Coordinates of C-alpha atoms in Angstrom, one line a residue:
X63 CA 8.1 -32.0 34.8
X64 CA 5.0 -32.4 33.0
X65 CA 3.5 -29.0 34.2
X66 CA 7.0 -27.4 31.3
X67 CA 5.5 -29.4 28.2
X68 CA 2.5 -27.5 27.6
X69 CA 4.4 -24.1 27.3
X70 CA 7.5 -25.9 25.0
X71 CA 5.1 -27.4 22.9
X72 CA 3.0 -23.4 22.6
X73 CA 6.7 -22.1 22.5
X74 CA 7.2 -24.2 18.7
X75 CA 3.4 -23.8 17.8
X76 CA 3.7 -20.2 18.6
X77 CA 6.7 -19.7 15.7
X78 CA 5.6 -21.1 12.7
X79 CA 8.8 -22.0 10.9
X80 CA 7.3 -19.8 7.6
X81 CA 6.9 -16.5 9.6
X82 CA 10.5 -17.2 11.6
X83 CA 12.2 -17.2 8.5
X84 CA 10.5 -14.5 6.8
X85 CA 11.3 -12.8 9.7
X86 CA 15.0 -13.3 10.0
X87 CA 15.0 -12.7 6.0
X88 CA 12.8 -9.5 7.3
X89 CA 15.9 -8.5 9.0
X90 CA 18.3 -8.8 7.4
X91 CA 17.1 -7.3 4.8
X92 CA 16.1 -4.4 6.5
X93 CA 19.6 -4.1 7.6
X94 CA 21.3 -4.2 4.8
X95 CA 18.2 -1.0 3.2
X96 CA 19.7 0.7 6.2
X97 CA 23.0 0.3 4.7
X98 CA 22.1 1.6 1.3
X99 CA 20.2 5.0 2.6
X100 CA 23.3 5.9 5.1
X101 CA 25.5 5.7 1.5
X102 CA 22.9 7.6 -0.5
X103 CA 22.8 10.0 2.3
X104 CA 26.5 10.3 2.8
X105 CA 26.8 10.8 -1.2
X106 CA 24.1 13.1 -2.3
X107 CA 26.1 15.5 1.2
X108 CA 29.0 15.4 0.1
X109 CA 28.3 15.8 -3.6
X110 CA 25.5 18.2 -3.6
X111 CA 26.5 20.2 -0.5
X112 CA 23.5 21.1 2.4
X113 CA 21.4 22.9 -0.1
X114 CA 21.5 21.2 -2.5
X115 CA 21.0 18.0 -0.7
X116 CA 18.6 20.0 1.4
X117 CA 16.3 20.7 -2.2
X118 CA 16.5 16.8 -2.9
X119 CA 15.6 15.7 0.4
X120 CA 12.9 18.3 0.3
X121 CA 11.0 17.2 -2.6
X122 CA 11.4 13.4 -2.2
X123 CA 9.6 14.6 1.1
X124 CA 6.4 16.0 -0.5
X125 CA 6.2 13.4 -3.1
X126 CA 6.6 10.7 -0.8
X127 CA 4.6 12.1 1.7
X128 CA 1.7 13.5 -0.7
X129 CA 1.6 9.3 -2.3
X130 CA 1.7 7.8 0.9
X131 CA -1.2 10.2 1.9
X132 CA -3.4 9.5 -1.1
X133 CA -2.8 5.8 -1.4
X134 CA -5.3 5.4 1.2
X135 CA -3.8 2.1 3.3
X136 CA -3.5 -0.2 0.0
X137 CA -0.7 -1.9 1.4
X138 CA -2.3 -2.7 4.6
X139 CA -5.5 -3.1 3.1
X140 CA -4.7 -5.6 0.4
X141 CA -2.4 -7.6 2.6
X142 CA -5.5 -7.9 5.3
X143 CA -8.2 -9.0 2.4
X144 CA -6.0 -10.9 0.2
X145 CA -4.3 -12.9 3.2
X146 CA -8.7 -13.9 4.1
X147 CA -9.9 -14.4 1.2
X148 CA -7.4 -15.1 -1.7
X149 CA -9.7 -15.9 -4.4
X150 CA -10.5 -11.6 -3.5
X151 CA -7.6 -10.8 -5.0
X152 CA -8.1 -10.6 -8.9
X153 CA -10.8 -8.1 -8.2
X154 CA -9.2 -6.5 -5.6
X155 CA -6.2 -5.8 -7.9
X156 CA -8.1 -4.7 -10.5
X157 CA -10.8 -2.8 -8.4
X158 CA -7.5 -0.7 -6.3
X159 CA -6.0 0.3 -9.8
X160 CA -9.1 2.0 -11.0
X161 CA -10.0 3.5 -7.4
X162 CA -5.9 5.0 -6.8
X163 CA -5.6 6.7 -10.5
X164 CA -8.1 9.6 -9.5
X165 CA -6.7 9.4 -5.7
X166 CA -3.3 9.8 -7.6
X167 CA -3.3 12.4 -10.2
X168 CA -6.0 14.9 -6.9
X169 CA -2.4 14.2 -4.8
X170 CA -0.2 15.7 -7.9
X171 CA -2.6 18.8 -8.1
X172 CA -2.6 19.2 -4.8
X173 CA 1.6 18.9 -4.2
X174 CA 1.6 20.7 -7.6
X175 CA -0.4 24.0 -6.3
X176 CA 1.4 23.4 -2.9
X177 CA 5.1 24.0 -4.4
X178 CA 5.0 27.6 -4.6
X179 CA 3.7 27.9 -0.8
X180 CA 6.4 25.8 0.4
X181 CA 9.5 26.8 -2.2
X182 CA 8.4 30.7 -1.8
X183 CA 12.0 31.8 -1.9
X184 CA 13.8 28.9 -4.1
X185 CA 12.8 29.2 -7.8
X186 CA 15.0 26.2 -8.6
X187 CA 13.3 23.8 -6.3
X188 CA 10.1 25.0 -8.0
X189 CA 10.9 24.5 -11.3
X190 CA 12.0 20.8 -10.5
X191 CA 9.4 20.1 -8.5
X192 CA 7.0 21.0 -11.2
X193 CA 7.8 17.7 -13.2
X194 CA 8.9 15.6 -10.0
X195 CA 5.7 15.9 -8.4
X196 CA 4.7 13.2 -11.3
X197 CA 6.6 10.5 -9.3
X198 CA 4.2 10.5 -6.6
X199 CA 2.2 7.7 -9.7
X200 CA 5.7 5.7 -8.1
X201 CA 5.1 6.2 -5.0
X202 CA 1.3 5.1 -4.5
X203 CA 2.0 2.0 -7.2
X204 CA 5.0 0.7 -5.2
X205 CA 2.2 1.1 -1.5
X206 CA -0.1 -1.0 -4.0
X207 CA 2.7 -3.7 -4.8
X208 CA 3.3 -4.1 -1.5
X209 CA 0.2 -5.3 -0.5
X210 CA -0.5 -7.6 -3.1
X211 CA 2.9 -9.2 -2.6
X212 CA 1.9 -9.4 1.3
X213 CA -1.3 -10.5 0.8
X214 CA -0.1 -13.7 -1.2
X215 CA 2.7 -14.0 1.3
X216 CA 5.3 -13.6 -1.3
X217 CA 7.5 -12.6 1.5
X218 CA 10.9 -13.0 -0.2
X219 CA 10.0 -10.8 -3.4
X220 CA 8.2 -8.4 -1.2
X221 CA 11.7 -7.4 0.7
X222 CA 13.9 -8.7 -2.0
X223 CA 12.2 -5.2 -3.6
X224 CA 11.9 -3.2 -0.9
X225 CA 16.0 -3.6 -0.9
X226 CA 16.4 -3.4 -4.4
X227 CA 15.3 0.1 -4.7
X228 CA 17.4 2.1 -2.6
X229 CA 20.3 -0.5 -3.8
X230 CA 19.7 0.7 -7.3
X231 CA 19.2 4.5 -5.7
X232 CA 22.5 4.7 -3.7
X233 CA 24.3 2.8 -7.0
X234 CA 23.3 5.8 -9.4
X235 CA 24.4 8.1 -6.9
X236 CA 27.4 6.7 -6.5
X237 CA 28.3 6.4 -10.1
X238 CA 27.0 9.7 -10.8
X239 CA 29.0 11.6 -8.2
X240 CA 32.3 9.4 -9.4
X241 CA 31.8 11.1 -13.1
X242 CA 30.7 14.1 -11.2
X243 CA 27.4 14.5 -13.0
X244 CA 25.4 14.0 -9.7
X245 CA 22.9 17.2 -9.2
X246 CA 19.9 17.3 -7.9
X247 CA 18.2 16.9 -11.3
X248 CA 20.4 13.7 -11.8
X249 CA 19.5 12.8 -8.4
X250 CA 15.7 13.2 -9.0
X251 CA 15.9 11.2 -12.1
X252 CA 17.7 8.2 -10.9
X253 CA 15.2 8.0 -7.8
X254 CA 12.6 7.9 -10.6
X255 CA 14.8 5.2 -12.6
X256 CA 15.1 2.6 -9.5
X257 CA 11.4 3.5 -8.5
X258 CA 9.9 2.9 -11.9
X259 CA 12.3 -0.3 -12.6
X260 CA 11.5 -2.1 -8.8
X261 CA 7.4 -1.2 -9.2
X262 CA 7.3 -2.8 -12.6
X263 CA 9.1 -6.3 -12.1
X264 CA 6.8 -6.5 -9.0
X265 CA 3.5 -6.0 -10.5
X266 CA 4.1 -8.1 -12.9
X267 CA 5.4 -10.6 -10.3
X268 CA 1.9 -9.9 -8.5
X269 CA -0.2 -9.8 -11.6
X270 CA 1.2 -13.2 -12.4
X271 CA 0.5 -14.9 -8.8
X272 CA -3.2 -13.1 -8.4
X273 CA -4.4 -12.3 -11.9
X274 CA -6.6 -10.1 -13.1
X275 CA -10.5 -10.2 -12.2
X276 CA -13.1 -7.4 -13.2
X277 CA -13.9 -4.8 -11.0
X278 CA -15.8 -5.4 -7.5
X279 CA -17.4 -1.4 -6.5
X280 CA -19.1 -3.4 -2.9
X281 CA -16.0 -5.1 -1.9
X282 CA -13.7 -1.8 -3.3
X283 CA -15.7 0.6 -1.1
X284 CA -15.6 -2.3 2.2
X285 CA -11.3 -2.6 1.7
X286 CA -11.1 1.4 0.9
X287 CA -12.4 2.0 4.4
X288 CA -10.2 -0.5 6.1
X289 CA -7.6 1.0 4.3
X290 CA -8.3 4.7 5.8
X291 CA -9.1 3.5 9.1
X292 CA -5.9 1.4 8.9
X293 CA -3.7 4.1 7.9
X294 CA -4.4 6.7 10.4
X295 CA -2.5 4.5 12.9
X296 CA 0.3 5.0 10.3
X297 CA 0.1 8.9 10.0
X298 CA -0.5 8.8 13.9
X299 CA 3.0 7.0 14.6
X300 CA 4.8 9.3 12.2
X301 CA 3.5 12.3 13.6
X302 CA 4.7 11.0 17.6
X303 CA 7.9 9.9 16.2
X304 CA 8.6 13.3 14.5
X305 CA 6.8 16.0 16.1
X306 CA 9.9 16.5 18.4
X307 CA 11.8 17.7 15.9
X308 CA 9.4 20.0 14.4
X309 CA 8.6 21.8 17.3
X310 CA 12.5 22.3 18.8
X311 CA 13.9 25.2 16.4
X312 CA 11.5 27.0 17.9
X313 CA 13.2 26.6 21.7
X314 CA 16.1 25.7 21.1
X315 CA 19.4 26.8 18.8
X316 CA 20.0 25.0 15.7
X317 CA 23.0 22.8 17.2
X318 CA 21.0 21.5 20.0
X319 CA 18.2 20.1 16.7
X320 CA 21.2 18.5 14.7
X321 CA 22.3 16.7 17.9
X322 CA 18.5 15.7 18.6
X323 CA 17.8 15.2 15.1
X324 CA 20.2 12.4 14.7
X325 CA 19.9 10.5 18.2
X326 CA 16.5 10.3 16.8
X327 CA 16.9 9.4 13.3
X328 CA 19.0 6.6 15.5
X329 CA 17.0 5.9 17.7
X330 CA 14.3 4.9 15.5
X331 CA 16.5 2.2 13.6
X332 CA 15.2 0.0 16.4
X333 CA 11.5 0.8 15.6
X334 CA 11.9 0.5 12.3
X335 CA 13.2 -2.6 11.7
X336 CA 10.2 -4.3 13.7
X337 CA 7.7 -2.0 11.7
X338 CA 8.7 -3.8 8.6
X339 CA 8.3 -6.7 10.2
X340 CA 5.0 -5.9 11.2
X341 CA 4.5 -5.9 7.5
X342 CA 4.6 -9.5 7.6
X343 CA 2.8 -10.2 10.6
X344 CA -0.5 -9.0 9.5
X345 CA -1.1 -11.0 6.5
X346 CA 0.2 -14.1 8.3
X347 CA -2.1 -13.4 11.6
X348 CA -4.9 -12.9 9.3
X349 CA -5.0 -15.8 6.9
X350 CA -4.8 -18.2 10.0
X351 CA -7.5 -16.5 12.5
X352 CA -7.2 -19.2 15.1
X353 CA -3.7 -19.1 15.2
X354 CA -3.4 -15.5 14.5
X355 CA -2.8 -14.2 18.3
X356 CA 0.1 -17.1 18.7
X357 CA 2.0 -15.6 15.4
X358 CA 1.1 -12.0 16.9
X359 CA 2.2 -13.0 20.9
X360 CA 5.2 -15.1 19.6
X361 CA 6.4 -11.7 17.5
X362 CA 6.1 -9.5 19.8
X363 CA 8.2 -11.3 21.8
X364 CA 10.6 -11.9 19.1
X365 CA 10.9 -8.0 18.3
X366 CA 11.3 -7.0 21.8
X367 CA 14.0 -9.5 21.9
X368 CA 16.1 -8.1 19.5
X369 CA 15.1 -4.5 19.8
X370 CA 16.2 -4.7 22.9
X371 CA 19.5 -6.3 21.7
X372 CA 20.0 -3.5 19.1
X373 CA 19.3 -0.9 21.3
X374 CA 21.8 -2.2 23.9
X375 CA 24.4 -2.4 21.6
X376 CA 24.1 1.8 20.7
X377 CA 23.6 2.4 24.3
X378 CA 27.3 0.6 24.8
X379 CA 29.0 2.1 22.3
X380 CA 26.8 5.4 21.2
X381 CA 30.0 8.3 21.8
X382 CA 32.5 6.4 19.9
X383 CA 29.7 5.3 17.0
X384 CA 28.5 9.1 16.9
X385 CA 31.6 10.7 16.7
X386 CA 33.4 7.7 14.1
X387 CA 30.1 8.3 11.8
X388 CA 28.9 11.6 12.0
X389 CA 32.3 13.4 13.0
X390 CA 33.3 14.3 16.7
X391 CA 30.8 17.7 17.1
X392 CA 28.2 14.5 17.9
X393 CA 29.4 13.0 20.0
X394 CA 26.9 14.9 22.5
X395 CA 23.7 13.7 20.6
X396 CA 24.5 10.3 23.3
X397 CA 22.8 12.0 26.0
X398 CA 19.0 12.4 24.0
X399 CA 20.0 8.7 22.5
X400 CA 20.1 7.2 25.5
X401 CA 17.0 8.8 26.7
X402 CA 15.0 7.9 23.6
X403 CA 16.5 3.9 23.3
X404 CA 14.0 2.3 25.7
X405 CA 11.2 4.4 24.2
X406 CA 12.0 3.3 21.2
X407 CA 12.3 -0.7 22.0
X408 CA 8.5 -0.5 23.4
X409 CA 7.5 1.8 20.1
X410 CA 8.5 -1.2 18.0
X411 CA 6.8 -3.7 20.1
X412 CA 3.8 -1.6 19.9
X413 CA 3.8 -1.9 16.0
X414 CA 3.9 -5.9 16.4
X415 CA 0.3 -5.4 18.5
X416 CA -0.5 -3.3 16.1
X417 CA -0.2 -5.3 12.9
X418 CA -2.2 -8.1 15.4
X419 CA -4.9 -5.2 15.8
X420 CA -5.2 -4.9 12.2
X421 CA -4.7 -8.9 11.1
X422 CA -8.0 -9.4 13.4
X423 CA -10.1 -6.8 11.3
X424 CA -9.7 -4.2 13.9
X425 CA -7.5 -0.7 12.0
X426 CA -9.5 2.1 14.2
X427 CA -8.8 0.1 17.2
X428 CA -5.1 0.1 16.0
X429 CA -5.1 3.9 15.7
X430 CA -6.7 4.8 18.8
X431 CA -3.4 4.0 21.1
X432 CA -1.1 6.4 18.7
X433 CA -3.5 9.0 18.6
X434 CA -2.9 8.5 22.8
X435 CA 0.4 8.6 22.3
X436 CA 0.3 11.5 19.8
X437 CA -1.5 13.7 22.6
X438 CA 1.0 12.9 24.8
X439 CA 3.6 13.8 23.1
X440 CA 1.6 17.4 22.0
X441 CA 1.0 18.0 25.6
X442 CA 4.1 17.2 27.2
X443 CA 6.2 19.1 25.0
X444 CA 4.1 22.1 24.8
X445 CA 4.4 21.7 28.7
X446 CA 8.4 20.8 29.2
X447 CA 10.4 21.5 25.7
X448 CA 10.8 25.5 27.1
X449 CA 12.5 24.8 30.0
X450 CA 13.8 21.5 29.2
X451 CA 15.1 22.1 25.6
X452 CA 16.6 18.5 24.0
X453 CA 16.7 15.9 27.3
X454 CA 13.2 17.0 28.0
X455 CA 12.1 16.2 24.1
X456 CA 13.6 12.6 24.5
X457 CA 12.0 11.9 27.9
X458 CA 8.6 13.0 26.9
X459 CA 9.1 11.1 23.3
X460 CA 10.2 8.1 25.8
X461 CA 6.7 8.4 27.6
X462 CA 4.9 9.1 24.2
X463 CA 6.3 5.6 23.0
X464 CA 6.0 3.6 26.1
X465 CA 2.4 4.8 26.4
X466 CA 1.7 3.7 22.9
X467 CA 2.9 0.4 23.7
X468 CA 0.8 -0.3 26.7
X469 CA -2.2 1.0 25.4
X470 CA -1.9 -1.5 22.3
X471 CA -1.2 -4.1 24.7
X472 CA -4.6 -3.7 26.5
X473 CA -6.1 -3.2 23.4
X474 CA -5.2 -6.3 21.5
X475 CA -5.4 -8.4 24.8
X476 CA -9.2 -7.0 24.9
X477 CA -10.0 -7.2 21.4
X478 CA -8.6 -10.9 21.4
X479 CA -9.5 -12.1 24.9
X480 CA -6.3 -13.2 25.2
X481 CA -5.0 -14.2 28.8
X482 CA -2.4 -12.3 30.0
X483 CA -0.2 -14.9 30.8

């Protein structure tokens, strides 16, 4: 009997009772963000039709893709530095600002003289895009926000935001369609409206719990390359989880990439709810070095927990839930789901290790297992998606994700000299 204290007594140190309940909090509110994309989604189909939903999607897509790109890691940087060394963070704050405005307005040249090459044949989506490209300033200040809001552990505010803006998104939509002035200029604009509005009440909210320090060039440049090295681990996970898609109009007919383009679009619900989470877990692991690997160990366990738990419940019930939400003509997008579930359960374990990765000062170490993972998935469908077509993308994406996972799991275990028990 006195052998079981030991691990019951790790079991309550392991779960600190802050990082439990920013993680259910995590959750939930990650849920209910779910929630309010599915209704922007349904709306902006329904009123805007396929292409005109496809030229909003589109150009959200460069924008949010060109400021994620160009912000450089701030989020995870700020959250790592602040969460050491708090009294950092007036500099830091000020320091980021003046080091993002050049990174920002070289990302709206660049999407700017990038439009034309990828609206060739749609002078509409041009023309809009020409002023929209401005919101990537949104996009990089809300990565920013983020990270200072981590970094002080201002968990609450952090996804209390990260819910309000596509609340406020889907809530213009909605309204719009129901006077029917939703287009995709309207659409545009009220993306802008909740962006600007969420980005503003939290820098203030951060300015106010950091302050504002002068500028810190040494300690700038030293959190920059974090930040790089950081987010390629990012950009590496993106490109396995969507690289599938890309490459299957080009083997297979444009049904068979609908079905796989939603079972994966599914699938990945379950990784992204414990990538948020990750969010959390690197500032917390960080502040508290000793104590770090418990926090990371305990949620890992935690995220596999209910990942697993999510993903049962869409293996159960995936026909009937495909067909009730995306119409009957889905129903055949179970096959790939099923196929791509466990992948995905391990994929958002692996971002768990990878947030520990990061919280112990490690970001290229984080990146090396998706870059693994990301030549696995290259290879293997370059190898299989011919003669395969969508089962084969889903088992080699299943692979991709698993190896991911192990690899982190060696990685951090190594880099921590953790035991394995």
């Amino acid at each position: 009997m006195q052998d079981a204290a030991p691990p019951a007594g790790a079991l309550r140190r392991l779960f600190s009772r802050g990082l439990v309940r920013a993680g259910i909090v995590t959750y939930v509110f990650s849920g209910l963000t779910l929630v309010a994309n599915l209704v922007t989604g349904i709306v902006t189909a329904r009123a805007l039709g396929p292409d005109g939903r496809g030229v909003t999607v589109a150009l959200l897509t460069v924008s949010q893709l060109a400021g994620f790109l160009f912000a450089m890691g701030v989020a995870q940087s700020l959250s790592y530095f602040i969460a050491r060394r708090p009294q950092d963070g007036p500099r830091l704050l000020t320091t980021w600002l003046l080091m993002l405005v050049p990174l920002t307005a070289l990302a709206i040249a660049i999407s700017e003289a990038l439009l034309p090459v990828i609206f060739a044949t749609d002078q509409q989506a041009l023309d809009i895009g020409r002023w929209f490209m401005f919101s990537i300033v949104l996009v990089v200040g809300l990565e920013l926000n983020y990270g200072l809001l981590l970094g002080i552990h201002d968990f609450l505010v952090y996804n209390v935001l990260r819910f309000v803006q596509p609340l406020l998104i889907a809530l213009s939509f909605v309204v719009m369609w129901r006077l029917d002035e939703l287009t995709v200029e309207s659409a545009l604009i009220g993306s802008i409206a909740g962006s600007g509005l969420v980005l503003v009440i939290g820098l203030l909210r951060a300015a106010r719990r950091i302050g504002i320090g002068p500028p810190a060039p040494g300690l700038g440049l030293t959190s920059l390359w974090y930040g790089i090295r950081g987010q390629g681990s990012t950009v590496a996970a993106n490109v396995t989880a969507r690289l599938d898609v890309a490459m299957l109009p080009a083997f297979v007919t444009s049904g068979s990439v609908g079905l796989y383009s939603v079972a994966t679009n599914i699938s990945l619900i379950v990784y992204q709810l414990s990538n948020t989470f990750a969010g959390l877990v690197l500032p917390a692991a960080a502040r508290d070095p000793q104590r770090g690997p418990l926090k990371v160990v305990g949620s890992l366990w935690a995220s596999l927990a209910a990942a697993a738990a999510i993903a049962l419940v869409l293996a159960l019930f995936a026909r009937p839930l495909l067909g009730f939400v995306y119409g009957d003509e889905f129903r055949d997008a179970a096959e790939p789901l099923l196929l791509l579930l466990p992948g995905a359960v391990l994929f958002a374990g692996a971002s768990i290790l990878g947030a520990g990765l990061l919280a112990a000062g490690r970001p290229f170490t984080a990146t090396l297992p998706q870059l693994v993972g990301m030549a696995v998935t290259v290879v293997g469908l370059f190898v299989f998606l011919r003669i395969g077509g969508i089962t084969a993308a889903a088992l080699v994406s299943t692979v991709s994700y698993a190896t991911v996972f192990f690899v982190t799991l060696v990685a951090y275990k190594l880099v921590t000299g953790r035991a394995w028990g």
